[in-house]
PDB file of C-alpha atoms (C1' of nucleotides) in Angstrom:
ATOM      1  CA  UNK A 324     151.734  94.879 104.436  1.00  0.00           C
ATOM      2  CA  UNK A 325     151.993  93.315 107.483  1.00  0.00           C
ATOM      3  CA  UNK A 326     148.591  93.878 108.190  1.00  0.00           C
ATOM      4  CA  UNK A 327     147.516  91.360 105.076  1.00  0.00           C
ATOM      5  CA  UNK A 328     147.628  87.923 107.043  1.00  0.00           C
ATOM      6  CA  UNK A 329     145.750  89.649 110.370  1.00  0.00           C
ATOM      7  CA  UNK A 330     142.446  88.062 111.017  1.00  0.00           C
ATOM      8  CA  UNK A 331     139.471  90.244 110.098  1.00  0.00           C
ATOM      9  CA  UNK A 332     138.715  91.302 113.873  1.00  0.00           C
ATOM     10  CA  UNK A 333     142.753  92.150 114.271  1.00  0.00           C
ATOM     11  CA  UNK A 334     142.649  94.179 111.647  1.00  0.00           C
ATOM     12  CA  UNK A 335     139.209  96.164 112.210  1.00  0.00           C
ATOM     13  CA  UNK A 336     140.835  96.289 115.971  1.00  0.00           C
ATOM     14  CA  UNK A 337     144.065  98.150 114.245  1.00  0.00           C
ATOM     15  CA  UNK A 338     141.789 100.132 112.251  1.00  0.00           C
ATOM     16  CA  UNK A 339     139.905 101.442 114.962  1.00  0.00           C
ATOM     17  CA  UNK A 340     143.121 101.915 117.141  1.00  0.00           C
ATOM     18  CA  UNK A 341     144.511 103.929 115.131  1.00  0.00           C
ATOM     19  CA  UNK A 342     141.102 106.244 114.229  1.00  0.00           C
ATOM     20  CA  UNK A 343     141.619 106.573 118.038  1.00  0.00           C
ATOM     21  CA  UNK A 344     145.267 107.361 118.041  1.00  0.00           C
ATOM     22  CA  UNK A 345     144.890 109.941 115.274  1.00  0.00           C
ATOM     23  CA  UNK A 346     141.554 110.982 117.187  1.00  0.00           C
ATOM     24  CA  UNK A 347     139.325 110.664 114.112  1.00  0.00           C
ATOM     25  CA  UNK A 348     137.318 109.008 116.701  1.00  0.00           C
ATOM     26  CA  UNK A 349     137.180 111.716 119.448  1.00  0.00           C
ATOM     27  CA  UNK A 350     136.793 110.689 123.215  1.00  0.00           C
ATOM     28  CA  UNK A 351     133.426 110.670 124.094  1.00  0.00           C
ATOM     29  CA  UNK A 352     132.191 110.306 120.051  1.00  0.00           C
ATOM     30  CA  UNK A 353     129.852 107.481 119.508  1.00  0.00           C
ATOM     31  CA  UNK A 354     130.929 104.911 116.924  1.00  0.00           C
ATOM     32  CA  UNK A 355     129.265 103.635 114.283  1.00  0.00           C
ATOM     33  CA  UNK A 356     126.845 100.725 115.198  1.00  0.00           C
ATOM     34  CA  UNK A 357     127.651  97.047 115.194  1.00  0.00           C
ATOM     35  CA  UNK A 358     125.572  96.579 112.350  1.00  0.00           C
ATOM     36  CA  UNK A 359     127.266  99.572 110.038  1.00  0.00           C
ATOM     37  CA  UNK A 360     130.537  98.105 111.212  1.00  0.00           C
ATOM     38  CA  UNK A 361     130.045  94.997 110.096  1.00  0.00           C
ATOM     39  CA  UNK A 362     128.313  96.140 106.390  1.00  0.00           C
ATOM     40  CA  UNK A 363     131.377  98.486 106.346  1.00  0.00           C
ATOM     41  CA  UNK A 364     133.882  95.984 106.963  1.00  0.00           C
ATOM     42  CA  UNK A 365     131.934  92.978 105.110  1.00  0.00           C
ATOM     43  CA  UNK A 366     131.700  91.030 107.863  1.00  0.00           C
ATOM     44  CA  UNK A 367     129.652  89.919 110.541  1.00  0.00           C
ATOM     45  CA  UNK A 368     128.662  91.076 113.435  1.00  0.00           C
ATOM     46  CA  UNK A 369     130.442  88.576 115.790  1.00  0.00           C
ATOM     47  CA  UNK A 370     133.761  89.628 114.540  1.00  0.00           C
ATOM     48  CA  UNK A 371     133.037  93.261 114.529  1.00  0.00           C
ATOM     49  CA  UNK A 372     132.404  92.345 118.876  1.00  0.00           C
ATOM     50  CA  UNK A 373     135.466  90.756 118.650  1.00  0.00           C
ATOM     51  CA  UNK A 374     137.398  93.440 117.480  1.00  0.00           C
ATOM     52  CA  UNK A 375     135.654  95.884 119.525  1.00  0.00           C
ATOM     53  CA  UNK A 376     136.428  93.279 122.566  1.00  0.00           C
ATOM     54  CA  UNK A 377     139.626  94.066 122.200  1.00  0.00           C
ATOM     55  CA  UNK A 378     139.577  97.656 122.541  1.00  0.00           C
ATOM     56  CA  UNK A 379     137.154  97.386 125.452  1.00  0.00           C
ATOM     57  CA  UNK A 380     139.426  95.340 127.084  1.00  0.00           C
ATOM     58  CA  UNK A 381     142.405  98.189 126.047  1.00  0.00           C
ATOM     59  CA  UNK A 382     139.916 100.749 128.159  1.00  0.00           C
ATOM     60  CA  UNK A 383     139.978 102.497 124.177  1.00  0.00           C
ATOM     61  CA  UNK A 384     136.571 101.712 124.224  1.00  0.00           C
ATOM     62  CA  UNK A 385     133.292 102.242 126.021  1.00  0.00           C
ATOM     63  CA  UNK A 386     129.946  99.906 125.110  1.00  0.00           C
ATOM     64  CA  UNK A 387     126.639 100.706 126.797  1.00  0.00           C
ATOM     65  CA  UNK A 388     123.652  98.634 126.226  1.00  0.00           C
ATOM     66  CA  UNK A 389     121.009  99.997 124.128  1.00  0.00           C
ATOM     67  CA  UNK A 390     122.998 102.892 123.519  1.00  0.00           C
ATOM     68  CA  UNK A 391     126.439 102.697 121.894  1.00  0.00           C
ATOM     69  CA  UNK A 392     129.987 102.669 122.017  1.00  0.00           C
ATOM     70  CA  UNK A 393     132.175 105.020 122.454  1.00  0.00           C
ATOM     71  CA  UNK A 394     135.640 106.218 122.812  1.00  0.00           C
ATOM     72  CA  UNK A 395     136.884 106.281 126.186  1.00  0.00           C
ATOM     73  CA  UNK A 396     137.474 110.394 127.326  1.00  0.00           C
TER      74      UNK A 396
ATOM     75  CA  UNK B 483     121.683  67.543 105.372  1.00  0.00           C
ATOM     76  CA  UNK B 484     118.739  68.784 103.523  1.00  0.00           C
ATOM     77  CA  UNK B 485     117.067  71.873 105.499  1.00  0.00           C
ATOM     78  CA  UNK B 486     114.133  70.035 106.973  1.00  0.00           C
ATOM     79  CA  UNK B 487     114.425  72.513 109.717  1.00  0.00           C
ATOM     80  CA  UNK B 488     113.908  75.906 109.295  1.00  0.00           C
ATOM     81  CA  UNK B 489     115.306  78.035 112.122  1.00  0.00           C
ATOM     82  CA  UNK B 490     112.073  79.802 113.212  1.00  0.00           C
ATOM     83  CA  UNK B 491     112.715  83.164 111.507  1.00  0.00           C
ATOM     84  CA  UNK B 492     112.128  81.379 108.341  1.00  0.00           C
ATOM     85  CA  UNK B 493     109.315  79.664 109.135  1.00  0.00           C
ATOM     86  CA  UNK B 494     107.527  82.640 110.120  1.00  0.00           C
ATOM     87  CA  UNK B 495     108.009  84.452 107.379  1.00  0.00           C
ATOM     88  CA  UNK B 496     106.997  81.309 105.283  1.00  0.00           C
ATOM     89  CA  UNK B 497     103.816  81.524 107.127  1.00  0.00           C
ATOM     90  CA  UNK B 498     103.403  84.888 106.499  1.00  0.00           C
ATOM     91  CA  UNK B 499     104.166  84.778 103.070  1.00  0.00           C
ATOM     92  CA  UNK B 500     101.574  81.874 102.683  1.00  0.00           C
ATOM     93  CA  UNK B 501      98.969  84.172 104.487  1.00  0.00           C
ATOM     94  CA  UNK B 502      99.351  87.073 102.451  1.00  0.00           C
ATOM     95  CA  UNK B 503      99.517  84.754  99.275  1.00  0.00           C
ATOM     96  CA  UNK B 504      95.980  83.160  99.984  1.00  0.00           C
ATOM     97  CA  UNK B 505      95.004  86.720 101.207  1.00  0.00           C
ATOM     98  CA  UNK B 506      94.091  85.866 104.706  1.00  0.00           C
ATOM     99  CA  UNK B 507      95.797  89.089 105.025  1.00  0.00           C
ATOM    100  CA  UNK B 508      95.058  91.476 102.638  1.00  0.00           C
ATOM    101  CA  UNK B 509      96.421  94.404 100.586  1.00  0.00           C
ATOM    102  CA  UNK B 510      96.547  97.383 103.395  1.00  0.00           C
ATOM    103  CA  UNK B 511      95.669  94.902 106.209  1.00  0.00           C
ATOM    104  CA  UNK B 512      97.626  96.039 109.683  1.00  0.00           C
ATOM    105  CA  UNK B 513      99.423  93.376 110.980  1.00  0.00           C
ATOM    106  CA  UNK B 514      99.241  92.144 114.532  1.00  0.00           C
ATOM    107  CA  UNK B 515     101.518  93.612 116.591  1.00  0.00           C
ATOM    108  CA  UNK B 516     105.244  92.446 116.701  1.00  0.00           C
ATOM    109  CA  UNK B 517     104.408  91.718 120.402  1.00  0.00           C
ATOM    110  CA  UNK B 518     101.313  90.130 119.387  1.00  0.00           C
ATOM    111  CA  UNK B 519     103.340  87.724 117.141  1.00  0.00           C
ATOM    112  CA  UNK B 520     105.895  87.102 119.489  1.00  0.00           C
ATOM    113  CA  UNK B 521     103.479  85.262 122.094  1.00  0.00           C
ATOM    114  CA  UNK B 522     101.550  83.575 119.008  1.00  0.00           C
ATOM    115  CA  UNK B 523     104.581  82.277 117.606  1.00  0.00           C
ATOM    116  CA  UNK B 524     106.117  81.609 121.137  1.00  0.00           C
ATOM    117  CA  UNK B 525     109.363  83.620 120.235  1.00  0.00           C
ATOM    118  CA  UNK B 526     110.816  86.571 120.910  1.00  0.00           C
ATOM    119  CA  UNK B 527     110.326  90.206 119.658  1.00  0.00           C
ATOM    120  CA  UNK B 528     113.599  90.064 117.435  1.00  0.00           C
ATOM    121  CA  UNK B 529     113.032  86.858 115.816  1.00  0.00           C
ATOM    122  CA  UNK B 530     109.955  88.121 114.633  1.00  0.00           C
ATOM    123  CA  UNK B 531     111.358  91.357 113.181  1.00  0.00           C
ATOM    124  CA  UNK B 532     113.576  89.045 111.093  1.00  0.00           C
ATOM    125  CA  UNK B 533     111.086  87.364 109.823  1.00  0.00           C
ATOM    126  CA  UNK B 534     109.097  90.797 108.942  1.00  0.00           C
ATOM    127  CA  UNK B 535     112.168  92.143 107.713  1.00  0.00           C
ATOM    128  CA  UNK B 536     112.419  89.252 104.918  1.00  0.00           C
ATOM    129  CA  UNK B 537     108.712  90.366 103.495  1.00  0.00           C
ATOM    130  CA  UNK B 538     109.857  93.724 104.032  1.00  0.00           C
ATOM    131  CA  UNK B 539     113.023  92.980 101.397  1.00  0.00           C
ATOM    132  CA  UNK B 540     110.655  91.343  99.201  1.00  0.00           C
ATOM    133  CA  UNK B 541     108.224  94.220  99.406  1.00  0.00           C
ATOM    134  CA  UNK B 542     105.644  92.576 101.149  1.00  0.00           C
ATOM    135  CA  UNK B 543     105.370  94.783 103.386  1.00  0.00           C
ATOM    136  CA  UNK B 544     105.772  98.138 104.917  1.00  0.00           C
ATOM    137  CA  UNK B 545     106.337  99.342 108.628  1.00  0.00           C
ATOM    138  CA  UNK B 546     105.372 102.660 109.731  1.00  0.00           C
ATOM    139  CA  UNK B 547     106.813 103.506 113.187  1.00  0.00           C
ATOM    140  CA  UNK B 548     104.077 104.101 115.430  1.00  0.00           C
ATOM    141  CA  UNK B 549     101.682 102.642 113.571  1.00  0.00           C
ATOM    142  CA  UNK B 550     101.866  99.181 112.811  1.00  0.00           C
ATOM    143  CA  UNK B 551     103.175  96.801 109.717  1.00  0.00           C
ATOM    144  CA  UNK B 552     101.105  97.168 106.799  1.00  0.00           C
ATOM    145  CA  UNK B 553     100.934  94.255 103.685  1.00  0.00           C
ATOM    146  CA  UNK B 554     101.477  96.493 100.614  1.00  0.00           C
ATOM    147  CA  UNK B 555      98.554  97.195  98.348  1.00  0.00           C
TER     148      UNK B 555
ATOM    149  C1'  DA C1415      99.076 121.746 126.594  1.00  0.00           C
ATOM    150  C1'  DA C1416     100.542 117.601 129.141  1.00  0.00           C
ATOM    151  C1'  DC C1417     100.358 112.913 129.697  1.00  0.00           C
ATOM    152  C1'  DC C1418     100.306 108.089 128.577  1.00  0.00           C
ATOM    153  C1'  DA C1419      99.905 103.625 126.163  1.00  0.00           C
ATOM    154  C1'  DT C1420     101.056 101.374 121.975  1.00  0.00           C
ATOM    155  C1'  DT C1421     104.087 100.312 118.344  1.00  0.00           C
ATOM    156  C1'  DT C1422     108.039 100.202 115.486  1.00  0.00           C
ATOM    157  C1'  DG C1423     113.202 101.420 115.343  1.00  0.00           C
ATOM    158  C1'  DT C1424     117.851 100.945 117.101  1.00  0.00           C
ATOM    159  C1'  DT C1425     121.372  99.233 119.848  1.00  0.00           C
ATOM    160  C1'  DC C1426     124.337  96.463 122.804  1.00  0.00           C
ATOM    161  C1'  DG C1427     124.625  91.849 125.778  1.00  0.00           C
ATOM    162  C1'  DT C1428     124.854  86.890 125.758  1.00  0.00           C
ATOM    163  C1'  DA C1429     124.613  82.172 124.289  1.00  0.00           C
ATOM    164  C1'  DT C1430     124.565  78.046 121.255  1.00  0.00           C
ATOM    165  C1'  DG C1431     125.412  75.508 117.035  1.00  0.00           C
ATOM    166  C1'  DT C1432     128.008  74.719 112.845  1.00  0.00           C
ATOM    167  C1'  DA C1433     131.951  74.835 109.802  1.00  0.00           C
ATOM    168  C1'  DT C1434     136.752  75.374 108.488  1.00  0.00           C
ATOM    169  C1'  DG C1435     141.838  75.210 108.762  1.00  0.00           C
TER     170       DG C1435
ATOM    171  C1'  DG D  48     142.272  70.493 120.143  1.00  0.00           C
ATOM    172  C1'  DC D  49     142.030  75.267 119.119  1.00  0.00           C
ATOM    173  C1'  DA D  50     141.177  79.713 116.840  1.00  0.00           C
ATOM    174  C1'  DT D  51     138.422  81.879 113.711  1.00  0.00           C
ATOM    175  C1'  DA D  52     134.137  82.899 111.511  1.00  0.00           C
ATOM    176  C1'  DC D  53     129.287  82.760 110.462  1.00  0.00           C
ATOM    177  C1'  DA D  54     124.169  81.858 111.621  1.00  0.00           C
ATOM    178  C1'  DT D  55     120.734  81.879 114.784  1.00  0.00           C
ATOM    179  C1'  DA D  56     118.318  83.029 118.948  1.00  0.00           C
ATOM    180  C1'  DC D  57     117.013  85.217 123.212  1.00  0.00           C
ATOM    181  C1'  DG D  58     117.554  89.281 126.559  1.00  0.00           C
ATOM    182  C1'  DA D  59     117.436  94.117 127.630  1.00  0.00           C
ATOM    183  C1'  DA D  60     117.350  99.149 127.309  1.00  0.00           C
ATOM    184  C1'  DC D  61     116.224 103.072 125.120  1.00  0.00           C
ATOM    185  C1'  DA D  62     114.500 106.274 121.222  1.00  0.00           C
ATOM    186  C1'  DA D  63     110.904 107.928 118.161  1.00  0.00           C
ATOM    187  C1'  DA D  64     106.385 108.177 116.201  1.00  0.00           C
ATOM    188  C1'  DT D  65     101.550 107.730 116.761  1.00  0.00           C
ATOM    189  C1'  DG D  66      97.070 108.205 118.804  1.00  0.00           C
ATOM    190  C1'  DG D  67      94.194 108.891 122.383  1.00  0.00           C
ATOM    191  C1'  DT D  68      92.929 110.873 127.026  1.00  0.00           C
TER     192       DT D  68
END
DNA sequence: AACCATTTGTTCGTATGTATG
DNA sequence: GCATACATACGAACAAATGGT
């Protein structure tokens, strides 16, 4: 519930967190692109880096260019 | 605030449409390349694959990896 | 087979402009 | 003014398919 007033990037960031946390997203495992983030979470890609921004800056997350991101092992 | 400007993806794939309308390209005609268009259109490489992916939605046309960008028959 | 050039496909990186609250 | 969000554009790297040498 406290979740409801969160900004769209907070809450994918949470989201993603906690697939982390729970390791549903394995370190090492490749996420889901940008662009299937942003369908998934009916959004746009901006806020999907934005969210993912934050978890980069967390060291939770690794982006390479042309590649992916992925979790940090 | 009327649109007088497209934003060039749009006006490409205007162009395009207009070209395959008149049939200056026609039904099973290869495309130039999407390098090709880039220079002729002065853009870049992803610009133009917006504007291919429009026609594309609209079923247009059809891309075959490898090959080249075909205007549906 | 092995290699290479061409072409489309996918992906992340970065920047600017616009709009809203 | 500031934070948020969306739209657009350009840049860059790599993958995958094709066709020819």
């Amino acid at each position: 519930m406290p979740d409801r007033d969160l900004p769209p990037y907070r809450r994918i960031a949470d989201d993603l967190r906690a697939a982390i946390a729970t390791a549903k997203l394995a370190p090492g495992e490749k996420l889901k692109s940008e662009n299937e983030l942003k369908d998934l979470y009916g959004t746009t890609r901006v806020t999907v880096r934005k969210a993912l921004a934050l978890l980069k800056a967390d060291g939770l997350l690794i982006s390479e260019q042309g590649r992916g991101v992925f979790v940090r092992q």
